Amino acid sequence: MSSWLPHRFFRPRGWAMLGAGLLMLLFAQTLGRRDLMTVGIFLMLLPLLAGAGLRLLRPGFTLQRTFSPEVVEAGATATVGLIVSGSRAGGGRVEMRERLPARFGAPPSFMYPSRGTTGGTSRYEYHLVCAQRGQFRIGGASAEFSDPFVLTRLRQDVDAGQLLTVSPAAVPLPPTSLTGGRGVDGMKATRQRANPSNDDVMTRQYRHGDPLRRVHWPATARHGELMVRQEESVTTPEATLLLDQRAAAFTGGLSGVFGTGHEGAHPELATSEAFEWAVVAAMSISAHFLEHSYSVRVLDLFAQPGFLHSRSAPSRHEELFDGSAGLATIAASLAAVELSTPRAAAGRAAALPGDALVDKLATTSRRGPVVALLGQLGPAEAAALAPVAGHGEGAFAILVCEHPERQKPALEVLRRAGWHATAVPPKAPLAQVWAGLDEFQPLARGDGAEVHRGSAAASGALP
C-alpha cells in the first residue's frame, strides 16, 4: 500500500506539472479564461493518467540469481550473479535494488536494461563477504518503474530472494597418529574380506597364475586339490565424529546464546563461542580425514545422525560421508547446525544413552578412530560415554568450555576407559590442540594439574 502514497506516487516532474495545472486553474478562475482552464486540466490529468497507465500496464520481469560457489566458506568471497529479463513499460526507466542483511553492507542497485543489452536480457554481478557461518536471505530485488514522461513512479518486488549458505572455514590440521597404520591413500591391508563374517572362507581353489607361495597345504590335503590363501583385501577406514549439540553442555542452558545468521529467513542460530569452536573443529577434522581417504560418520551423542536438526543439511538423515561430495555435504550441513533447544531435547533422557552409541559403532568393526567434540561433562555423562572407546582404533575427546580446569573429574573417567581426552578453552588454537591430542607424557605442575608437552600445553589444553 505504501507505493500508492502521494509522496511516492509522483516524481518531481509530476509534482511540478500538478502544481502548474493547479496554478492555471486559479488563473482561469480569476481571469475568466477558458483556454487557461483547458491547459490546467490537461496539466493535472497527464500525471494522473500516466500513473494509472503505469499500474495497469506494469511491466513483467523474471530474475534468476546464482551464487558462486553455491556454499561459500566464512571469510571467503561469494559472487552473486543476476539475469534479468522483461519489458520496460513503453521505454520508461527501471531502477533495481537488491535487499541484503545489514552485515553485508549497502545493497547494490542497477539500471535495467544494462548498456549494450540485446534481446531484453541484462546480466549483473556483485560480490559478498560474510565472516560468520549461517544462512542469509539475499534479495529479493525491487524494481522502481517510471512512465515514458518520467512523471510517476511505481515500486514492486521482482522476486522473494534466495538463501546464501555460509559454511565454517576449515583449519588445516597437521598429520598425527590418528591416521597411523594407513597408507598414503588411507587404505589398510587386512587378512579379512571387506565385509567379514563368521562364514568367510579364507582359502579358494588354485587358479592358473597363482604363485605357489600362496598354496595352503593343510587345506590342499583336506580337499584333495590345490587350495590357496585368499588375497589380502583392503578396507576403507571409517572415522566417527561425535558432535555434542546439547545447549546445557555449551552454555549452561540457552542463557548466553547468541545468533549468527538467518536474517530474514529463520530465527537466529542458537550457539555460543564454545560451540562455534566445536563447529569449526568438526569441519576441519572432517576435511582432514576425507583428505586421507577416510569415510566420516557424523553422529550426535544420542546416536542420531549428526545433522538431523540442521536447517541447512541437504539430507538430514545422512550420517556417512565420502570424498569431495561428502565434504561439500558436511560443509553445507554445518552452516546452520545449532544447539538443541529445550523443545528439541524434550523426551530425551537426562543421561546420555551411551549404550545406543555403542550399538551404532559396533557395526564399524573398529575400522577407524572415534573423535568426540564435547561441551562440559559431568562424571556421570563421562561414564556413559566411556564404553565408546572400545569401538574404534583409538578414541579421542576434546571438551570445549570456558573453564577447562573444572573438567578434570570427567577427563579422569574418560582416560580410565581408554579415551585420549583433553579440555580446552574456546580461544585455543585448533591446530595445536589437534597436534597434541595423542601426546601422553604428562608433566606435573606445581598446582597438581597435568598438561601435555608441546603444542597442547601452549594452547591452554588440559590433557
Coordinates of N, CA, C and O in Angstrom, one line a residue, residues 35-153:
D35 N -9.3 29.1 -22.0 CA -8.2 28.4 -22.5 C -7.2 28.0 -21.4 O -6.5 27.0 -21.5
L36 N -7.1 28.9 -20.4 CA -6.2 28.6 -19.3 C -6.8 27.4 -18.5 O -6.0 26.5 -17.9
M37 N -8.1 27.3 -18.4 CA -8.7 26.2 -17.7 C -8.4 24.9 -18.4 O -8.1 23.8 -17.8
T38 N -8.4 24.9 -19.8 CA -8.1 23.7 -20.6 C -6.7 23.3 -20.3 O -6.4 22.1 -20.1
V39 N -5.8 24.2 -20.3 CA -4.4 23.9 -20.1 C -4.2 23.3 -18.7 O -3.5 22.4 -18.5
G40 N -4.9 23.9 -17.7 CA -4.7 23.5 -16.3 C -5.2 22.1 -16.2 O -4.6 21.2 -15.5
I41 N -6.4 21.8 -16.8 CA -7.0 20.4 -16.6 C -6.0 19.4 -17.3 O -5.8 18.3 -16.8
F42 N -5.5 19.8 -18.5 CA -4.5 18.9 -19.1 C -3.3 18.6 -18.3 O -2.9 17.5 -18.2
L43 N -2.7 19.7 -17.7 CA -1.5 19.5 -16.9 C -1.8 18.6 -15.7 O -0.9 17.9 -15.2
M44 N -3.0 18.7 -15.1 CA -3.3 17.9 -13.9 C -3.7 16.5 -14.3 O -3.4 15.5 -13.6
L45 N -4.3 16.3 -15.4 CA -4.7 14.9 -15.8 C -3.6 14.1 -16.3 O -3.5 12.9 -16.1
L46 N -2.6 14.7 -17.0 CA -1.5 13.9 -17.6 C -0.7 13.1 -16.5 O -0.5 11.9 -16.7
P47 N -0.3 13.7 -15.4 CA 0.4 12.8 -14.4 C -0.5 11.7 -13.8 O -0.1 10.6 -13.6
L48 N -1.8 12.1 -13.6 CA -2.7 11.1 -13.1 C -2.9 9.9 -14.1 O -2.9 8.7 -13.7
L49 N -3.1 10.3 -15.4 CA -3.3 9.2 -16.4 C -2.0 8.4 -16.6 O -2.1 7.2 -16.8
A50 N -0.9 9.1 -16.5 CA 0.4 8.3 -16.6 C 0.6 7.3 -15.5 O 1.0 6.2 -15.7
G51 N 0.2 7.8 -14.2 CA 0.3 6.9 -13.1 C -0.6 5.7 -13.2 O -0.3 4.5 -12.9
A52 N -1.9 6.0 -13.6 CA -2.9 4.9 -13.8 C -2.4 3.9 -14.9 O -2.6 2.7 -14.7
G53 N -1.9 4.4 -16.0 CA -1.5 3.6 -17.0 C -0.3 2.7 -16.6 O -0.2 1.5 -17.0
L54 N 0.6 3.3 -15.8 CA 1.8 2.6 -15.3 C 1.4 1.4 -14.5 O 1.9 0.3 -14.5
R55 N 0.3 1.6 -13.6 CA -0.1 0.5 -12.8 C -1.0 -0.6 -13.5 O -0.9 -1.7 -13.2
L56 N -1.7 -0.1 -14.5 CA -2.5 -1.1 -15.3 C -1.6 -1.9 -16.3 O -1.9 -3.0 -16.5
L57 N -0.6 -1.2 -16.8 CA 0.3 -1.9 -17.8 C 1.7 -2.1 -17.2 O 2.7 -1.9 -17.9
R58 N 1.8 -2.4 -15.9 CA 3.1 -2.5 -15.3 C 3.9 -3.6 -16.0 O 3.3 -4.7 -16.4
P59 N 5.2 -3.4 -16.2 CA 6.0 -4.4 -16.9 C 6.2 -5.6 -16.0 O 6.1 -5.6 -14.8
G60 N 6.4 -6.7 -16.7 CA 6.7 -8.0 -16.0 C 8.2 -8.3 -16.1 O 8.8 -8.1 -17.2
F61 N 8.8 -8.9 -15.1 CA 10.2 -9.2 -15.0 C 10.4 -10.6 -14.5 O 9.6 -11.1 -13.7
T62 N 11.4 -11.3 -15.0 CA 11.9 -12.5 -14.4 C 13.3 -12.3 -14.0 O 14.1 -11.7 -14.7
L63 N 13.7 -12.8 -12.8 CA 15.0 -12.7 -12.3 C 15.6 -14.0 -11.9 O 14.9 -14.8 -11.1
Q64 N 16.8 -14.3 -12.3 CA 17.5 -15.6 -11.9 C 18.7 -15.2 -11.2 O 19.5 -14.4 -11.7
R65 N 18.9 -15.7 -9.9 CA 20.0 -15.4 -9.1 C 20.8 -16.6 -8.9 O 20.3 -17.7 -8.5
T66 N 22.1 -16.5 -9.0 CA 23.1 -17.6 -8.8 C 24.2 -17.2 -7.8 O 24.5 -16.0 -7.8
F67 N 24.7 -18.2 -7.1 CA 25.8 -18.0 -6.2 C 27.0 -18.8 -6.6 O 26.8 -20.0 -7.0
S68 N 28.2 -18.2 -6.6 CA 29.4 -18.9 -6.9 C 30.4 -18.6 -5.9 O 30.9 -17.5 -5.8
P69 N 30.8 -19.6 -5.1 CA 30.3 -21.0 -5.1 C 28.9 -21.1 -4.4 O 28.5 -20.1 -3.8
E70 N 28.3 -22.2 -4.6 CA 26.9 -22.3 -4.0 C 27.0 -22.3 -2.5 O 26.0 -21.8 -1.9
V71 N 28.0 -22.9 -1.9 CA 28.2 -22.8 -0.5 C 29.6 -22.2 -0.3 O 30.6 -22.7 -0.7
V72 N 29.6 -21.0 0.3 CA 30.8 -20.2 0.5 C 31.4 -20.4 1.9 O 30.6 -20.5 2.9
E73 N 32.7 -20.5 2.0 CA 33.3 -20.5 3.4 C 33.2 -19.2 4.0 O 33.3 -18.1 3.4
A74 N 33.1 -19.2 5.4 CA 33.1 -17.9 6.1 C 34.4 -17.2 5.9 O 35.5 -17.8 5.9
G75 N 34.3 -15.9 5.6 CA 35.5 -15.1 5.3 C 35.9 -15.1 3.8 O 36.7 -14.3 3.4
A76 N 35.3 -16.0 3.0 CA 35.6 -16.0 1.5 C 34.6 -15.1 0.8 O 33.6 -14.7 1.4
T77 N 34.9 -14.9 -0.5 CA 34.0 -14.1 -1.3 C 33.1 -14.9 -2.1 O 33.5 -15.8 -2.8
A78 N 31.8 -14.5 -2.1 CA 30.8 -15.1 -2.9 C 30.4 -14.2 -4.0 O 30.2 -13.0 -3.8
T79 N 30.3 -14.7 -5.2 CA 29.9 -13.9 -6.4 C 28.4 -14.1 -6.6 O 28.0 -15.3 -6.8
V80 N 27.6 -13.1 -6.6 CA 26.2 -13.2 -6.9 C 26.0 -12.7 -8.3 O 26.3 -11.6 -8.7
G81 N 25.4 -13.6 -9.1 CA 25.0 -13.2 -10.5 C 23.5 -13.1 -10.7 O 22.7 -13.8 -10.1
L82 N 23.1 -12.1 -11.4 CA 21.7 -11.8 -11.7 C 21.5 -11.8 -13.2 O 22.2 -11.1 -13.9
I83 N 20.4 -12.5 -13.6 CA 20.0 -12.4 -15.0 C 18.6 -11.9 -15.0 O 17.7 -12.6 -14.5
V84 N 18.3 -10.7 -15.6 CA 17.0 -10.1 -15.5 C 16.5 -9.9 -17.0 O 17.3 -9.5 -17.9
S85 N 15.3 -10.3 -17.1 CA 14.7 -10.2 -18.5 C 13.2 -9.7 -18.3 O 12.6 -10.0 -17.2
G86 N 12.7 -8.9 -19.2 CA 11.3 -8.4 -19.1 C 11.1 -7.3 -20.0 O 11.9 -7.0 -21.0
S87 N 10.0 -6.6 -19.8 CA 9.6 -5.4 -20.6 C 9.9 -4.1 -19.8 O 10.1 -4.2 -18.6
R88 N 9.7 -3.0 -20.4 CA 10.0 -1.7 -19.8 C 8.9 -0.7 -19.8 O 9.2 0.5 -19.9
A89 N 7.7 -1.0 -19.8 CA 6.6 -0.1 -19.8 C 6.7 1.1 -20.8 O 6.8 2.2 -20.4
G90 N 6.8 0.7 -22.0 CA 6.9 1.7 -23.0 C 8.2 2.5 -23.1 O 8.2 3.6 -23.6
G91 N 9.2 1.9 -22.6 CA 10.5 2.5 -22.7 C 10.9 3.3 -21.5 O 11.9 4.1 -21.5
G92 N 10.1 3.3 -20.4 CA 10.4 4.0 -19.2 C 11.6 3.5 -18.5 O 12.1 2.4 -18.7
R93 N 12.1 4.3 -17.5 CA 13.3 4.0 -16.8 C 13.0 3.0 -15.7 O 12.0 3.1 -15.0
V94 N 13.9 2.0 -15.5 CA 13.7 1.0 -14.4 C 15.0 0.9 -13.6 O 16.1 0.7 -14.1
E95 N 14.8 1.2 -12.3 CA 15.9 1.1 -11.4 C 15.7 -0.1 -10.4 O 14.6 -0.2 -9.8
M96 N 16.6 -1.0 -10.3 CA 16.5 -2.1 -9.5 C 17.5 -2.1 -8.3 O 18.6 -1.5 -8.4
R97 N 17.0 -2.7 -7.2 CA 17.9 -2.7 -6.0 C 17.7 -4.0 -5.3 O 16.6 -4.5 -5.1
E98 N 18.8 -4.6 -4.8 CA 18.8 -5.8 -4.0 C 18.6 -5.5 -2.6 O 19.1 -4.4 -2.1
R99 N 17.9 -6.3 -1.8 CA 17.9 -6.2 -0.4 C 18.9 -7.2 0.2 O 18.9 -8.4 -0.1
L100 N 19.7 -6.7 1.2 CA 20.7 -7.5 1.8 C 20.6 -7.4 3.3 O 20.2 -6.3 3.9
P101 N 21.0 -8.4 4.1 CA 21.1 -8.3 5.5 C 22.2 -7.2 5.8 O 23.1 -7.0 5.1
A102 N 22.0 -6.5 7.0 CA 22.8 -5.4 7.3 C 24.3 -5.7 7.4 O 25.2 -4.9 7.1
R103 N 24.6 -7.0 7.7 CA 26.0 -7.4 7.9 C 26.8 -7.3 6.5 O 28.0 -7.3 6.5
F104 N 26.1 -7.3 5.4 CA 26.7 -7.3 4.1 C 27.0 -5.9 3.6 O 27.5 -5.7 2.5
G105 N 26.5 -4.9 4.3 CA 26.8 -3.5 3.9 C 25.6 -3.0 3.0 O 24.5 -3.5 3.0
A106 N 26.0 -1.9 2.3 CA 25.0 -1.2 1.4 C 24.5 -2.1 0.3 O 25.3 -2.8 -0.3
P107 N 23.2 -2.2 0.0 CA 22.7 -3.1 -1.1 C 23.1 -2.5 -2.4 O 23.1 -1.2 -2.6
P108 N 23.4 -3.3 -3.4 CA 23.7 -2.8 -4.7 C 22.4 -2.4 -5.5 O 21.3 -2.9 -5.3
S109 N 22.6 -1.4 -6.4 CA 21.5 -1.0 -7.3 C 22.0 -1.0 -8.7 O 23.2 -0.8 -8.9
F110 N 21.1 -1.1 -9.7 CA 21.5 -1.1 -11.1 C 20.3 -0.7 -11.9 O 19.1 -0.7 -11.5
M111 N 20.6 -0.3 -13.1 CA 19.6 0.1 -14.1 C 19.3 -1.0 -15.1 O 20.2 -1.7 -15.5
Y112 N 18.0 -1.1 -15.4 CA 17.6 -2.1 -16.5 C 17.0 -1.3 -17.6 O 16.2 -0.4 -17.4
P113 N 17.5 -1.6 -18.9 CA 18.4 -2.6 -19.2 C 19.9 -2.0 -19.1 O 20.1 -0.8 -19.0
S114 N 20.8 -3.0 -19.0 CA 22.2 -2.5 -18.9 C 22.7 -2.1 -20.3 O 22.1 -2.4 -21.3
R115 N 23.8 -1.4 -20.3 CA 24.4 -1.0 -21.6 C 24.7 -2.1 -22.5 O 25.3 -3.1 -22.0
G116 N 24.4 -1.9 -23.7 CA 24.8 -3.0 -24.7 C 23.9 -4.2 -24.7 O 24.2 -5.2 -25.3
T117 N 22.7 -4.1 -23.9 CA 21.8 -5.3 -23.8 C 21.1 -5.4 -25.1 O 20.6 -4.5 -25.7
T118 N 20.9 -6.7 -25.5 CA 20.1 -7.0 -26.7 C 19.2 -8.2 -26.3 O 19.6 -9.0 -25.4
G119 N 18.0 -8.2 -26.8 CA 17.1 -9.3 -26.6 C 16.4 -9.2 -25.3 O 15.7 -10.1 -24.8
G120 N 16.4 -8.0 -24.6 CA 15.7 -7.8 -23.3 C 16.2 -8.5 -22.1 O 15.6 -8.6 -21.1
T121 N 17.5 -9.1 -22.2 CA 18.1 -9.7 -21.0 C 19.4 -9.0 -20.6 O 20.2 -8.7 -21.4
S122 N 19.4 -8.7 -19.3 CA 20.6 -8.0 -18.8 C 21.3 -8.9 -17.7 O 20.6 -9.6 -17.0
R123 N 22.6 -8.8 -17.6 CA 23.3 -9.6 -16.6 C 24.1 -8.6 -15.7 O 24.7 -7.6 -16.2
Y124 N 24.1 -9.0 -14.4 CA 24.7 -8.1 -13.4 C 25.5 -9.1 -12.5 O 25.2 -10.3 -12.3
E125 N 26.5 -8.5 -11.8 CA 27.3 -9.3 -10.8 C 27.8 -8.4 -9.7 O 28.2 -7.2 -9.9
Y126 N 27.8 -8.9 -8.5 CA 28.4 -8.2 -7.4 C 28.9 -9.3 -6.4 O 28.7 -10.5 -6.6
H127 N 29.7 -8.8 -5.4 CA 30.4 -9.7 -4.5 C 30.0 -9.5 -3.1 O 29.7 -8.4 -2.6
L128 N 30.0 -10.6 -2.3 CA 29.6 -10.5 -0.9 C 30.7 -11.3 0.0 O 31.2 -12.3 -0.5
V129 N 30.9 -10.8 1.1 CA 31.8 -11.5 2.1 C 31.1 -11.5 3.4 O 30.6 -10.5 3.9
C130 N 31.0 -12.7 4.0 CA 30.4 -12.9 5.3 C 31.4 -13.6 6.3 O 32.0 -14.6 5.9
A131 N 31.6 -13.0 7.4 CA 32.6 -13.6 8.3 C 32.1 -14.7 9.2 O 32.8 -15.4 9.9
Q132 N 30.8 -14.9 9.2 CA 30.1 -15.9 10.1 C 29.4 -16.9 9.3 O 28.8 -16.6 8.2
R133 N 29.3 -18.1 9.8 CA 28.5 -19.1 9.2 C 27.0 -18.9 9.4 O 26.6 -18.1 10.2
G134 N 26.2 -19.5 8.6 CA 24.8 -19.3 8.7 C 24.1 -19.4 7.3 O 24.8 -19.7 6.3
Q135 N 22.8 -19.1 7.3 CA 22.1 -18.9 6.0 C 21.5 -17.6 6.0 O 20.9 -17.1 7.0
F136 N 21.7 -16.9 4.9 CA 21.3 -15.5 4.8 C 20.5 -15.3 3.5 O 20.8 -15.7 2.5
R137 N 19.3 -14.6 3.7 CA 18.5 -14.3 2.5 C 19.1 -13.1 1.7 O 19.2 -12.0 2.2
I138 N 19.4 -13.4 0.5 CA 19.9 -12.4 -0.4 C 18.8 -12.0 -1.4 O 18.3 -12.8 -2.1
G139 N 18.4 -10.7 -1.4 CA 17.3 -10.3 -2.2 C 16.1 -10.3 -1.3 O 16.2 -10.5 0.0
G140 N 14.9 -10.3 -1.8 CA 14.6 -10.1 -3.2 C 15.0 -8.7 -3.8 O 15.2 -7.8 -3.0
A141 N 14.9 -8.7 -5.1 CA 15.1 -7.4 -5.8 C 13.8 -6.7 -5.9 O 12.8 -7.2 -6.1
S142 N 13.9 -5.4 -5.8 CA 12.8 -4.5 -6.1 C 13.1 -3.6 -7.3 O 14.2 -3.3 -7.5
A143 N 12.0 -3.3 -8.0 CA 12.2 -2.5 -9.2 C 11.3 -1.3 -9.1 O 10.2 -1.3 -8.7
E144 N 11.9 -0.1 -9.5 CA 11.1 1.1 -9.5 C 11.0 1.6 -10.9 O 11.9 1.8 -11.6
F145 N 9.7 1.7 -11.4 CA 9.4 2.0 -12.8 C 9.0 3.4 -12.9 O 8.4 4.0 -11.9
S146 N 9.1 3.9 -14.1 CA 8.6 5.3 -14.4 C 7.9 5.2 -15.8 O 8.1 4.3 -16.6
D147 N 6.9 6.1 -15.9 CA 6.2 6.2 -17.2 C 7.2 6.8 -18.2 O 8.2 7.4 -17.9
P148 N 6.8 6.8 -19.5 CA 7.7 7.4 -20.5 C 8.0 8.9 -20.3 O 9.1 9.4 -20.8
F149 N 7.1 9.6 -19.6 CA 7.4 11.0 -19.4 C 8.1 11.3 -18.1 O 8.3 12.5 -17.7
V150 N 8.4 10.3 -17.3 CA 9.1 10.3 -16.0 C 8.3 11.3 -15.1 O 8.8 12.1 -14.4
L151 N 7.0 11.0 -15.0 CA 6.1 11.8 -14.1 C 5.8 11.1 -12.9 O 5.6 11.7 -11.8
T152 N 5.6 9.8 -13.0 CA 5.2 9.0 -11.8 C 6.2 7.8 -11.6 O 7.1 7.6 -12.4
R153 N 6.0 7.2 -10.5 CA 6.9 6.0 -10.1 C 6.0 4.9 -9.5 O 4.9 5.1 -9.0

